[in-house]
Each structure stands twice: as C-alpha cells, then as structure tokens.
XYZ file of C-alpha atoms in Angstrom:
566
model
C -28.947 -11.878 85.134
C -29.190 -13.080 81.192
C -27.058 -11.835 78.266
C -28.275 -11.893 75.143
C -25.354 -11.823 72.739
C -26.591 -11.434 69.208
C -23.619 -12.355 66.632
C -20.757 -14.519 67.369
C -17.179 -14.797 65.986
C -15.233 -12.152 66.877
C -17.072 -9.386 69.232
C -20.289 -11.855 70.164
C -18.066 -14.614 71.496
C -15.233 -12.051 72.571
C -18.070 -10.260 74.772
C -19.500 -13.683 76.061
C -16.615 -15.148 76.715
C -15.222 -12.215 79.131
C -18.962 -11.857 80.556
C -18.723 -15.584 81.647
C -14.773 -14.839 83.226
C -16.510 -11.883 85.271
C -19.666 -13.963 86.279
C -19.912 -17.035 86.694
C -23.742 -17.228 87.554
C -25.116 -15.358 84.875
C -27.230 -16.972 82.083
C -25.607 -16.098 78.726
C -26.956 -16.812 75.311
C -25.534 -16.644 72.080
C -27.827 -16.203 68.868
C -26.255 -16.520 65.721
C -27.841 -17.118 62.542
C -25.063 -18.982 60.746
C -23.984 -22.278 61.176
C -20.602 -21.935 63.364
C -20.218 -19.163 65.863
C -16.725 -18.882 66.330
C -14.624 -19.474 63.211
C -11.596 -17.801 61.877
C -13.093 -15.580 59.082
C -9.408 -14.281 58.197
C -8.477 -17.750 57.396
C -11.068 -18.526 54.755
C -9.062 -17.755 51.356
C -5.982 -20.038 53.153
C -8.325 -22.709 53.132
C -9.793 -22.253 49.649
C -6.115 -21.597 48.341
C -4.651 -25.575 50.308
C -2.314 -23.973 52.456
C -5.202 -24.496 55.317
C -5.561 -28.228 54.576
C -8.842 -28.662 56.929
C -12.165 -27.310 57.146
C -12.116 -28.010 61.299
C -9.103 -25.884 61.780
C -11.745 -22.700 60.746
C -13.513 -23.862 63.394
C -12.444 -22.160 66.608
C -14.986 -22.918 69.218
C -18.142 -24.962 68.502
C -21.420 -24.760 70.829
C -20.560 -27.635 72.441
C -17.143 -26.850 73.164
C -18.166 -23.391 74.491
C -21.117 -25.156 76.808
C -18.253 -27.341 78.449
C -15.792 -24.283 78.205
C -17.585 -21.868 79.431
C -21.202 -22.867 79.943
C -22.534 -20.566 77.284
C -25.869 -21.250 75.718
C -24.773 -21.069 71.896
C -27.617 -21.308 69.787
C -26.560 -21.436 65.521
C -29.055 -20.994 63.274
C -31.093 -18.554 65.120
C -31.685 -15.149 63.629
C -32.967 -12.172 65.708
C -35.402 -10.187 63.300
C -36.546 -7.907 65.840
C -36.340 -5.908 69.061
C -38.462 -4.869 71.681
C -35.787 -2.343 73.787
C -39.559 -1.503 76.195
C -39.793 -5.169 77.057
C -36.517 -6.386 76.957
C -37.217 -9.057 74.409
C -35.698 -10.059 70.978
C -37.751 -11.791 68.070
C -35.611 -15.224 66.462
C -36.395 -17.033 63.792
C -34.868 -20.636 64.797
C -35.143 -23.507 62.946
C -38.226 -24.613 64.975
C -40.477 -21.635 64.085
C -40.222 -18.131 65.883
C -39.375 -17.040 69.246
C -39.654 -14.274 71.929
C -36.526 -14.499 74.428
C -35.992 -11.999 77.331
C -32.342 -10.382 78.005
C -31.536 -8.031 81.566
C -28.304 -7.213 79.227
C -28.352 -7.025 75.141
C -24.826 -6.797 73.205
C -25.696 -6.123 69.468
C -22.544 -7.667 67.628
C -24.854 -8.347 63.798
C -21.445 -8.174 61.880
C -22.057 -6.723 58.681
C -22.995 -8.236 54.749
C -21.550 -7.985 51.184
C -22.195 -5.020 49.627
C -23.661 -6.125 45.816
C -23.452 -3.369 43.630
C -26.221 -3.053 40.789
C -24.568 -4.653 38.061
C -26.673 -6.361 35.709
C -26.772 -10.187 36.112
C -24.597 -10.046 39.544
C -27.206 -12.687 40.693
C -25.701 -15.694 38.911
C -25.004 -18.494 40.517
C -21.316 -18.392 39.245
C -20.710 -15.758 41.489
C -20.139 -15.701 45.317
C -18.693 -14.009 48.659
C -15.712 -15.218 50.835
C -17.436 -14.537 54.642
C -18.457 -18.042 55.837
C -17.263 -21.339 56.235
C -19.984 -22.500 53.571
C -18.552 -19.583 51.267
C -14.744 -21.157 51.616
C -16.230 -25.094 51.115
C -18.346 -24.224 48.339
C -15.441 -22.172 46.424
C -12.598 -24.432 47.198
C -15.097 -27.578 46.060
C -15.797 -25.347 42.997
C -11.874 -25.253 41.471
C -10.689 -28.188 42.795
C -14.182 -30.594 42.623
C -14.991 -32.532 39.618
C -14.903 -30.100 36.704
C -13.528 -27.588 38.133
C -13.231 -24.119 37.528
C -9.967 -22.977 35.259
C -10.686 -18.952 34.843
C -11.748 -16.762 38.220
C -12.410 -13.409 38.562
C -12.663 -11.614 41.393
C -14.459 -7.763 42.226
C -12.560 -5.477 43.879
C -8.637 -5.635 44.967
C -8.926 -5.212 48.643
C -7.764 -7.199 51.917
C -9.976 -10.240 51.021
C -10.192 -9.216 47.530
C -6.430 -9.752 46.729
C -6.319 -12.703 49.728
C -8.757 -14.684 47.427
C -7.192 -13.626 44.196
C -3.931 -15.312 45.414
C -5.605 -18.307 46.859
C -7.167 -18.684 43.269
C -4.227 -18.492 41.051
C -2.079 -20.966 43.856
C -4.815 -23.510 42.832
C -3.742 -22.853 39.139
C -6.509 -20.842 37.745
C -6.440 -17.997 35.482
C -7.259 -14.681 37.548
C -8.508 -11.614 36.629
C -9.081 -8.788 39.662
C -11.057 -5.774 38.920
C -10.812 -2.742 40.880
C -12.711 0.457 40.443
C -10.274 2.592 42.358
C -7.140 3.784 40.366
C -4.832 1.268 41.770
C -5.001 -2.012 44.313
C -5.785 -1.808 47.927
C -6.978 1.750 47.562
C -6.326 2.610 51.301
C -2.358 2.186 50.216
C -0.733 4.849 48.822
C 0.062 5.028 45.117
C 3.545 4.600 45.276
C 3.244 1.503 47.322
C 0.288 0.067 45.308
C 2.777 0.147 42.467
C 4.653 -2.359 44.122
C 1.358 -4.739 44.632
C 0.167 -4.359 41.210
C 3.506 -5.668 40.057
C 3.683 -8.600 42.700
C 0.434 -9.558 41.567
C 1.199 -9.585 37.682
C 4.494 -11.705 38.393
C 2.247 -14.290 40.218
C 0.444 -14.695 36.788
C -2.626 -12.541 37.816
C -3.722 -10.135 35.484
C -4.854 -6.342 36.989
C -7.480 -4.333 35.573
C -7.496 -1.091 37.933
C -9.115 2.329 37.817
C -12.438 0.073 35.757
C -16.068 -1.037 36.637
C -17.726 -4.223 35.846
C -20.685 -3.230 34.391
C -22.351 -6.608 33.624
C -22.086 -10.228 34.239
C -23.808 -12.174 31.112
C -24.340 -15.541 32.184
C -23.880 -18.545 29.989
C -24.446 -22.351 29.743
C -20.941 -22.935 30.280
C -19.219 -20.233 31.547
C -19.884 -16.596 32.458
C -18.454 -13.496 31.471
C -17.618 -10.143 33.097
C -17.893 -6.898 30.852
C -15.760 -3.889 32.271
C -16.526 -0.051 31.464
C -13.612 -0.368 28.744
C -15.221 -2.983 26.642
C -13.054 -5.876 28.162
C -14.679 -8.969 28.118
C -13.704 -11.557 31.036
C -14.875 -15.488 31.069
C -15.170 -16.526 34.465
C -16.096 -20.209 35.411
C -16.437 -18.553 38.934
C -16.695 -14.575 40.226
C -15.597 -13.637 43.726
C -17.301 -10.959 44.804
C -15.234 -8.307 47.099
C -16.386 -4.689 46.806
C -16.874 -4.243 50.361
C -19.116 -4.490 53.461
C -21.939 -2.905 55.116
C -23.533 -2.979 58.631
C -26.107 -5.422 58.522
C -28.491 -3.617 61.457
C -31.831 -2.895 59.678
C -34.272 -4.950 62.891
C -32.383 -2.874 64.860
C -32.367 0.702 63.553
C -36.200 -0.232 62.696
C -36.468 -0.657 66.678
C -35.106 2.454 67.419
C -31.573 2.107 67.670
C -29.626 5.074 67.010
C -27.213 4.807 63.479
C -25.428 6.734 61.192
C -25.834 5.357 57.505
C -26.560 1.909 58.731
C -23.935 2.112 61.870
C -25.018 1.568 65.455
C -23.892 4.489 67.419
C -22.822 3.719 70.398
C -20.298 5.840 73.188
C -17.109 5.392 74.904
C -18.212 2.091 76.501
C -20.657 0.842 73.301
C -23.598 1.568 75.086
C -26.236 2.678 72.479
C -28.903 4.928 72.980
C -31.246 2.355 74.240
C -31.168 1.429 77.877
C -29.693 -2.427 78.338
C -28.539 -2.307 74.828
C -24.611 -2.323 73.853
C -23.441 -3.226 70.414
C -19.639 -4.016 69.317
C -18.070 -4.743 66.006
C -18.646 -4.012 62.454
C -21.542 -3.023 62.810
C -20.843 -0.142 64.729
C -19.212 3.020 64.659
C -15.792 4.210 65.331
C -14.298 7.658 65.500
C -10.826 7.393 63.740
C -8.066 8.017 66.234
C -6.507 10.261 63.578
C -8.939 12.144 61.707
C -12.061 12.332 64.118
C -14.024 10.800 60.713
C -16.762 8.506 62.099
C -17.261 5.431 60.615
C -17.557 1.694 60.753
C -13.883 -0.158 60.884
C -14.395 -3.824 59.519
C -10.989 -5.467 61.607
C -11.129 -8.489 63.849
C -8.615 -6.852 66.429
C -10.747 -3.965 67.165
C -13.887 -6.137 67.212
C -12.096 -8.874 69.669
C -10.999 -6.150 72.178
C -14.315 -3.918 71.956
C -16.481 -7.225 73.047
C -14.221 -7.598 75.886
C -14.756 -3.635 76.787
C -18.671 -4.286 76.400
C -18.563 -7.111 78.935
C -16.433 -5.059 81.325
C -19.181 -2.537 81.143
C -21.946 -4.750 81.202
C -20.692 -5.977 84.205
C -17.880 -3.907 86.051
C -18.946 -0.787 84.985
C -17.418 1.414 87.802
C -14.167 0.277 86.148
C -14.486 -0.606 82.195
C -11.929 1.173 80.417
C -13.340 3.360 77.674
C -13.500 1.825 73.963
C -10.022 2.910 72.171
C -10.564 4.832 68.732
C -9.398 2.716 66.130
C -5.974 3.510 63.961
C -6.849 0.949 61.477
C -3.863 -0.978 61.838
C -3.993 -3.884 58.709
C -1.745 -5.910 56.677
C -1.793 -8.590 54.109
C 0.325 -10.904 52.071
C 0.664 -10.629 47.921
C 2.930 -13.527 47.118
C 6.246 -12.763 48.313
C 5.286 -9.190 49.903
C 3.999 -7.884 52.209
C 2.055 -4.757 52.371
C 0.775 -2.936 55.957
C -0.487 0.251 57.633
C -1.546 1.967 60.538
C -3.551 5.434 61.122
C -3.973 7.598 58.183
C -3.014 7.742 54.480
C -2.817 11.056 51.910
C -6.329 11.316 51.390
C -7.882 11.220 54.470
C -5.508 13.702 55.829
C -6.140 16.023 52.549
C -10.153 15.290 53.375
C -9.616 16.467 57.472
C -7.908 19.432 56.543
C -4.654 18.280 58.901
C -1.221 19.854 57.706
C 1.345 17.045 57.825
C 4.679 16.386 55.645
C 5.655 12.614 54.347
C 8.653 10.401 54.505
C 10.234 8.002 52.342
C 12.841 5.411 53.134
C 13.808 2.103 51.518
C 15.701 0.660 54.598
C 16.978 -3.072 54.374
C 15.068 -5.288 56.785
C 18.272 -5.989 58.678
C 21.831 -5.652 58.272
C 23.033 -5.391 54.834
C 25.926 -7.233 55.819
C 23.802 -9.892 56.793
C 22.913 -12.215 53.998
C 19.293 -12.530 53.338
C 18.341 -7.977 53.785
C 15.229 -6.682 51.931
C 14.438 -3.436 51.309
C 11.550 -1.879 53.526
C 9.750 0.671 51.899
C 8.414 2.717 54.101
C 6.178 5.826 54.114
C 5.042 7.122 57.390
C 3.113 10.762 57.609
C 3.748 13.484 60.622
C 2.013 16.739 61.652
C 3.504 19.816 60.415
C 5.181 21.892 62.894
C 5.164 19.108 65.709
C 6.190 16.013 63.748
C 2.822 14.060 65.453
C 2.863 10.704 63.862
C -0.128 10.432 61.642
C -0.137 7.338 59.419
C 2.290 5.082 58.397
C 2.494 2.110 55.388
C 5.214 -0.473 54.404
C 5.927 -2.731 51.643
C 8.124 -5.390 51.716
C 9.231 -9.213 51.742
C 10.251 -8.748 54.761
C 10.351 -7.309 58.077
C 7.254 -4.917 57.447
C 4.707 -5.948 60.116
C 6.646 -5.711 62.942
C 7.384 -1.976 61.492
C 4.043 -0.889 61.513
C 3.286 -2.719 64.979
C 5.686 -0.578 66.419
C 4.832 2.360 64.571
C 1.100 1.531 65.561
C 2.451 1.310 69.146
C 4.148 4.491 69.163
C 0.738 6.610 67.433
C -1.481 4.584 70.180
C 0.850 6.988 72.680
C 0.842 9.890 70.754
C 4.378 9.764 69.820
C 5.798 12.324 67.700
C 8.927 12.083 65.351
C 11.709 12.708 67.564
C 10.507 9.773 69.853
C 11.142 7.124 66.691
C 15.152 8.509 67.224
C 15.051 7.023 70.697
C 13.119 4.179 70.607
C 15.281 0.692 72.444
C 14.619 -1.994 69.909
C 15.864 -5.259 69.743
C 19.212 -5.638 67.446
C 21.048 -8.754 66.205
C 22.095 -8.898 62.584
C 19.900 -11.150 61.511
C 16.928 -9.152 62.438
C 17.556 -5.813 62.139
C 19.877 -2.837 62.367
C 21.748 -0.576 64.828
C 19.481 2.141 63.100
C 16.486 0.556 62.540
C 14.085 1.497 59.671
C 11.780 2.904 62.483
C 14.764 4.889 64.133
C 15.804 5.790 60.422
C 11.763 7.354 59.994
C 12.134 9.088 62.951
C 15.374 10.943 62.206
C 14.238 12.046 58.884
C 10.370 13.428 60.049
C 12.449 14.642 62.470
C 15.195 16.580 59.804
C 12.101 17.815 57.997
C 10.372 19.095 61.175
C 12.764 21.062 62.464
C 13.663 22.765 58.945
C 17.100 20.404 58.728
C 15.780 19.536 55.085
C 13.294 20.435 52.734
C 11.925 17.039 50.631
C 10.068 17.905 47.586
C 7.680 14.670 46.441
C 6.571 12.912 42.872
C 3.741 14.713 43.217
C 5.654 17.658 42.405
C 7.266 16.748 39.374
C 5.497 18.914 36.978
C 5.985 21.657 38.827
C 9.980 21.297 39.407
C 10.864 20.270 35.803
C 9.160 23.748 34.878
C 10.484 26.067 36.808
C 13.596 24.136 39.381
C 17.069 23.228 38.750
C 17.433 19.265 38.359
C 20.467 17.828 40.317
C 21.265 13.960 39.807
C 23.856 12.739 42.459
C 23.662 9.542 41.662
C 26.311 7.595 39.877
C 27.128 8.149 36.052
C 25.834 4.649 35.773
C 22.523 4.673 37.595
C 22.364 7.828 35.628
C 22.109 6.157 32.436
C 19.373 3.749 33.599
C 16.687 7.002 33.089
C 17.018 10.263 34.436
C 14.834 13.443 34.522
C 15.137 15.696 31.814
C 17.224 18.085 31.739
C 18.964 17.038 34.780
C 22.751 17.720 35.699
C 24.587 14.296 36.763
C 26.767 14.930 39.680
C 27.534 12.102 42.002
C 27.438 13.435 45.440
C 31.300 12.711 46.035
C 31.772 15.553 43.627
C 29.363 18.290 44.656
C 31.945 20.062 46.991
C 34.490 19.970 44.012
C 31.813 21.231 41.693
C 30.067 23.937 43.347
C 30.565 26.688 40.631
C 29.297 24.527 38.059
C 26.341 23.579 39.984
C 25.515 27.831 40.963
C 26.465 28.487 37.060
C 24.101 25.144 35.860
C 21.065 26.416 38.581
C 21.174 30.159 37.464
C 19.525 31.135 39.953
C 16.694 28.741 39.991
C 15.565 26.539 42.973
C 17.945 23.253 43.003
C 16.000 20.237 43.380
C 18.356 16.978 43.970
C 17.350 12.991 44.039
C 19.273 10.034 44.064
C 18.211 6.796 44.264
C 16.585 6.068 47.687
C 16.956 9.750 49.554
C 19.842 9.659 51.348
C 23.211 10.354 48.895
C 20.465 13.766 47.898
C 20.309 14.468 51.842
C 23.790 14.288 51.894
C 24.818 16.483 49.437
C 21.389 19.118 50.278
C 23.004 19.822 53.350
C 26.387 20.482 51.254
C 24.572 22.958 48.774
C 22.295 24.410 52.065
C 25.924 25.439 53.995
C 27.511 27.037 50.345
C 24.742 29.478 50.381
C 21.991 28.017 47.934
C 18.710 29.213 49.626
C 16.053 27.199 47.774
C 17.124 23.452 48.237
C 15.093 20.722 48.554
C 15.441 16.859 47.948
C 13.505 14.140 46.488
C 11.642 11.963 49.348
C 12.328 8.460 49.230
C 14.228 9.295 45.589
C 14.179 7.345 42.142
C 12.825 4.294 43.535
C 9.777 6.316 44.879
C 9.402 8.420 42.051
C 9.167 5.153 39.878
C 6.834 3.403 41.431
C 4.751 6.839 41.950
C 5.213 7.096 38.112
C 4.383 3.413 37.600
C 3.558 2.312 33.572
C 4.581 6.445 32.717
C 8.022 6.111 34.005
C 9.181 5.377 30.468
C 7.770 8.128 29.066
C 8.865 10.672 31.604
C 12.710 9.210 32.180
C 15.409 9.916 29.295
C 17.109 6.671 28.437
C 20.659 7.952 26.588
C 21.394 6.201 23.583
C 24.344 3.455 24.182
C 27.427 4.584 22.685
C 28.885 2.694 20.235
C 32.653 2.161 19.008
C 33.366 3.410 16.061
C-alpha cells in the first residue's frame, strides 16, 4: 500500500508518523513544498526575539532523520499542483522538473497561507510573514544583521501578531501594532483585552486598535505605514499578521468538496473523494460549542486529527471519530498571560445560545503565600443548566493550567455545579483550598440556580438611569472613583443601615459592586433576605468594570476633591 501525505509539520508528519506505527510495510511519502517538513512553527517569533538561540532547535525532524526513524520517504521541495482522484495520481513540481506519483491512500494536510489584504504598496520588500523557518532567519538577520532595523511594525494584534510584536521590541526596536478590530486579540473579551493593551504599552509598544492600514509608501530608506486616521508609521521592517487562509485551490479545482476555501471532510476526515482524507488547517471543523463550521488554525487539533486520519486510513473498523474543536489557545504578553477555551460573547450572541457570564479575580494561590497573582477569570454557562460554554483568563500567573482544566471539564460536557466538586491538587504554593476553578463553579452555579442576580458593564447606562447605586466598598477605595450618584456603604454596615439604604433606593432596583464581586455578593444576599426584590450585583466588580471601561473610566468615575485643612 502507498501513502501519499501532502504537507508536513504538524498533521502531514503527525498522520505519517502514526501510519508507519500501524504498518510497518507500507510505502509512505511525504511531499512538502518547503524546505523543512517538521519544524516548530509556534517557536518562530522565540527565535527571531533570542530567547530561541538556534535555528536547528526549529528543526524537529529532518528527512533524513525521519528515513532512519521511521523509514518515511520525505521529499522537501516538492509541490503537488494537481490531482487526479480517477487515477489515483498527484501532479509535483520538484526541483527536477514535474512529476506524476501514484497513492492507494491520499491525506491532504496543504496547511494554509497569509492572507494579504489589498493595501496599496503591501508588496514591498520591507514587509514579510512569520510562517517558515526562512521567514524567522530572514527577520531576525534583518534587526539584528548589519544595519539593522530600529522601527517595526507589525499588522494585526493576534496570537502571532502580538508573539512577533514582543519578540521585536525584546530586540530593542521601536514597535507599532495595528489592529483593525476594536481592541487586541479580538477573540478575547473586552475586558480582558484591556489588560493586554496595557501590558503591551508598559513593554514600550505602542497600540493603535479599532484602525486600518490603508497604504504602505515605500521609500529609499525606510517605509511608512498610513492608518485610516491619518497616522503616519516609519517602519524599517512590516510584519504582516492579519490572518490565514486554506491554501487548497489544486484541490478544490480537482473536485474536492470545500466551503470558502475549506476541505470538507466527516467524522474521520475522509473527503468526498474516494482514497482522499485531508487534516489540518486546511480543513473544516464544526465548533464544539456553537455548531459554526469553520477552519481552526491550532497545532493541537492538527497533531491529533493526523493521528485520527492514519487510524482510519488504516484501522478503520476502530478509528475514533475526529473531536470538534473548542479552540483551546493561549499566549504570552510580557509578564501575562492571556488564554481561552470554547466560546466568547460574540459567537454565543451570533448562535443565538442563552448563557449568563462570570467574573472572578482569584489569586493564583494562597494569598498567604508570598508570590499570589490575581487570575482574572471570565468563564460563560448556559442559561437554565449552567453548561459550560467558554471560558478566558488573564494573568501572570497560574492561567493556563485554568483553562486546561476548564477545557477538560467542557470536552465532558461539564456543567457549573461540577467546577464545585472538582479534586484538584492543593499546596500553598500552587493554589488554593478553593481554587479559582472551584470558585467559577460556585458562582455560575449561585447565578444558575437564582442564588444571585449579577448585572454586567455592559449595563451601565442602563442602571445609572433608572437603578439605585450601592458602593460597599471601603470609604477609601471609595474615593479612588466611584459611580455617580452612588451611596458608599461598606458591606460591614449594610445590616446596621438598612433603612437608609430602603429610604436612599426609593423604591428603585438596588444595584451593588465592590471591588472584585464578592464583598457585593455578600451583602446582595443581606439586602435579598430584608425584603428588597430587585437586587442584583456587579460581576467581577470595579476591577471589571475598569478594564471594560478602559481609556473612559476617567470620564465615567467621580474622583472627590481632596479635602484640605483649613
């Protein structure tokens, strides 16, 4: 029997590989069109950044090391430009000329390209991608060769976007990142994003969100990137990181089925042709949240689908079905990190799905412990069954292994109420009696069940016209900014103040905050058992609302004037 594998790195070789484990006698090529087909794509802006020292330690396999691994016929530099699914044959353009080759089996694993947006003079050779090993040389030579590059900017404040912005300003360059969405890492919600921005600016890298580039004029010396607002931006070198598309055209062209450029394949990434499976980017996914179909660009899903294909190709009375993605991701901006898993605001909004959101600012581990930093977390739950949905984290620290195990927990269809019970490992040092997942749980829970009612900083309009503002936070975290018109009384004091609170409220719906959620919870469930019927509390509290509110904060929050001594 011969495999064809077309595409390497991380669901070619992941599909070869586990074809070779299952058969030892089978003849399995591996056509890839680049130079290296096995390299760690994730690590490219480490390397351009100096904190991966050497090129080789990209490079996870090479052909020879496969041949002697596995005795895989790895072929680099060979790109297949068409198909024939009637003959079972794939066109290659190798460096000797072109060339038919034969396949029993075909696993379609084309990756995908750089999407270039239409922006005047986007062609200049100032600018460049961050998806090969040539990419990473070439840029790292370019600001740290022989005059090298002292302003950057890079398109688009994604993953690899912000990954190469950091690497960029670590090797002492100016940066500019440019973002068309309204805020950094779009997927993240906007409360969390205020966090990044901020990280970003104290690193020295200057944000300009919720803008296009609409031009890149190129010059003898330098280059420079115009924005939709009139900004002007010299750039010795662009990075260019808007996003990514399947890269299938010979194949859709030869009849393989796709939706808007993605190979559609079923529960075992068989396509529509006979003998023909496909894996990766390229392909598409149905979210395990939403049911939206699309392509999801990760290396984990693309890893474990090749393996899938391979079971199929070759066990196929027992492959295991292709999982449906959650989308699980996370990334480092200087001292934070930021994560998620399943589905954010928007794509709930866009499925229709009724769901209620969480905030908490947990510390990472015991505050007693030296070292704690705040988690904040936001994780999303059906309405009316508390199904975990989506969940995202910022942090410096102990946010991955959140979102694994939140990840873990949606992957079994959890729903709130199993968070409460969940055995996880405690010491001090690492975490808490209640950890910040625990801590999730038993609020979606509260909120689920009717316990509490949150009201969000989405809402804010709404409750300063027509609700009852209750601060219970401290007289002096009062005075930092509070809403206005909003009644300080620190939560200690709301059972001896319960008249003045009824007489304050007259008769309008009490809305509470305090800083991080739970001092409001606290005294909610005071006001909810004395009889006031509309009561709801501030999710995640001022330190949500602030970042929700980001650069407006100061001109929503009432500073009082210092008193003075006469």
């Amino acid at each position: 029997m011969r495999l064809v594998v077309v595409g390497g790195v991380a669901g070619g070789m992941s599909a070869a590989a586990r074809a070779r484990r299952l058969d030892e006698h089978a003849e399995i090529v591996v056509l890839e069109r680049g130079d290296h087909p096995s390299f760690a794509n994730c690590g490219l802006p480490y390397y351009v950044g100096g904190e991966i020292e050497r090129e080789q330690s990209l490079l996870v396999q090479t052909p020879a090391s496969l041949a002697a691994a596995l005795d895989l016929d790895v072929r680099v530099r060979h790109e297949v430009t068409g198909l024939d699914a009637g003959a079972r044959t794939v066109t290659v353009q190798t460096p000797a000329g072109t060339e038919v080759i034969g396949y029993d089996a075909l696993v379609l694993a084309p990756g995908a390209r750089a999407v270039v947006p239409p922006v005047p003079g986007i062609g200049s050779p100032r600018v460049t991608t961050l998806r090969t090993v040539g990419d990473a040389v070439a840029l790292r030579e370019a600001v740290t060769g022989p005059g090298a590059a002292r302003r950057a900017v890079v398109l688009g404040a994604g993953f690899i976007g912000l990954e190469a912005a950091e690497a960029l300003r670590l090797r002492g360059l100016e940066v500019d990142v440019v973002e068309l969405a309204d805020h950094v890492l779009p997927p993240l919600e906007r409360e969390l994003a205020t966090l990044v921005t901020a990280e970003l600016r104290r690193l020295g890298i200057t944000v300009h969100d919720g803008v296009a580039a609409t031009a890149v004029e190129q010059g003898a010396d330098a280059d420079v990137v115009v924005l939709a607002d009139g900004t002007r931006l010299p750039a010795d070198t662009v990075v260019l990181s808007v996003g990514v598309r399947p890269d299938t055209a010979p194949f859709e062209a030869a009849g393989v089925a796709c939706e808007r450029g993605a190979i559609v394949v079923d529960e075992h990434g068989r396509t529509n042709l006979p003998g023909v499976w496909a894996t990766g980017d390229a392909t598409v996914s149905t979210d395990a949240v939403t049911g939206v179909r699309r392509p999801v660009a990760l290396a984990g899903p693309a890893n474990r689908g090749g393996r899938l294909v391979a079971d199929d190709i070759l066990r196929p009375g027992t492959a295991r079905p292709l999982p449906q993605p959650l989308g699980t991701a996370v990334v480092r901006v200087g001292s934070l990190t930021a994560a998620m898993t399943g589905a954010n605001r928007a794509a709930l909004d866009a499925a229709g799905t009724a769901y209620e959101t969480v905030h908490l600012h947990p510390g990472s581990h015991a505050g007693y412990f030296p070292g704690a930093e705040q988690v904040h977390l936001v994780l999303h739950v059906r309405t009316g069954d508390g199904l975990l949905l989506g969940a995202q984290a910022v942090g410096a620290d102990g946010v991955d292994k959140r979102i694994d195990v939140l990840a873990t927990a949606m992957r079994h269809r959890a729903v709130a109420a199993d968070l409460i019970d969940l055995d996880l490992a405690y010491a001090p040092p690492y975490g808490s009696a209640k950890d910040p997942v625990n801590l999730a749980g038993m609020i979606a829970d509260n909120v689920a069940t009717g316990t509490v009612r949150l009201w969000h900083a989405a809402d804010l309009d709404d409750v300063l016209e027509r609700a009852f503002v209750l601060d219970v936070r401290s007289p002096a975290e009062f005075a930092t900014g509070h809403l206005p018109g909003a009644l300080n009384v620190p939560h200690t004091q709301v059972r001896d103040r319960l008249a003045e609170i009824r007489d304050a409220a007259g008769g309008r719906p009490v809305r509470l905050h305090c800083q991080s959620g739970m001092r409001s919870y606290l005294a909610l469930r005071v006001l909810a058992q004395e009889g006031f019927a509309d009561v709801a509390h501030l999710s995640g509290g001022m330190l949500t609302l602030r970042a929700w509110l980001g650069g407006a904060a100061g001109a929503v929050l009432v500073v009082p004037e210092p008193v003075h001594a006469v």
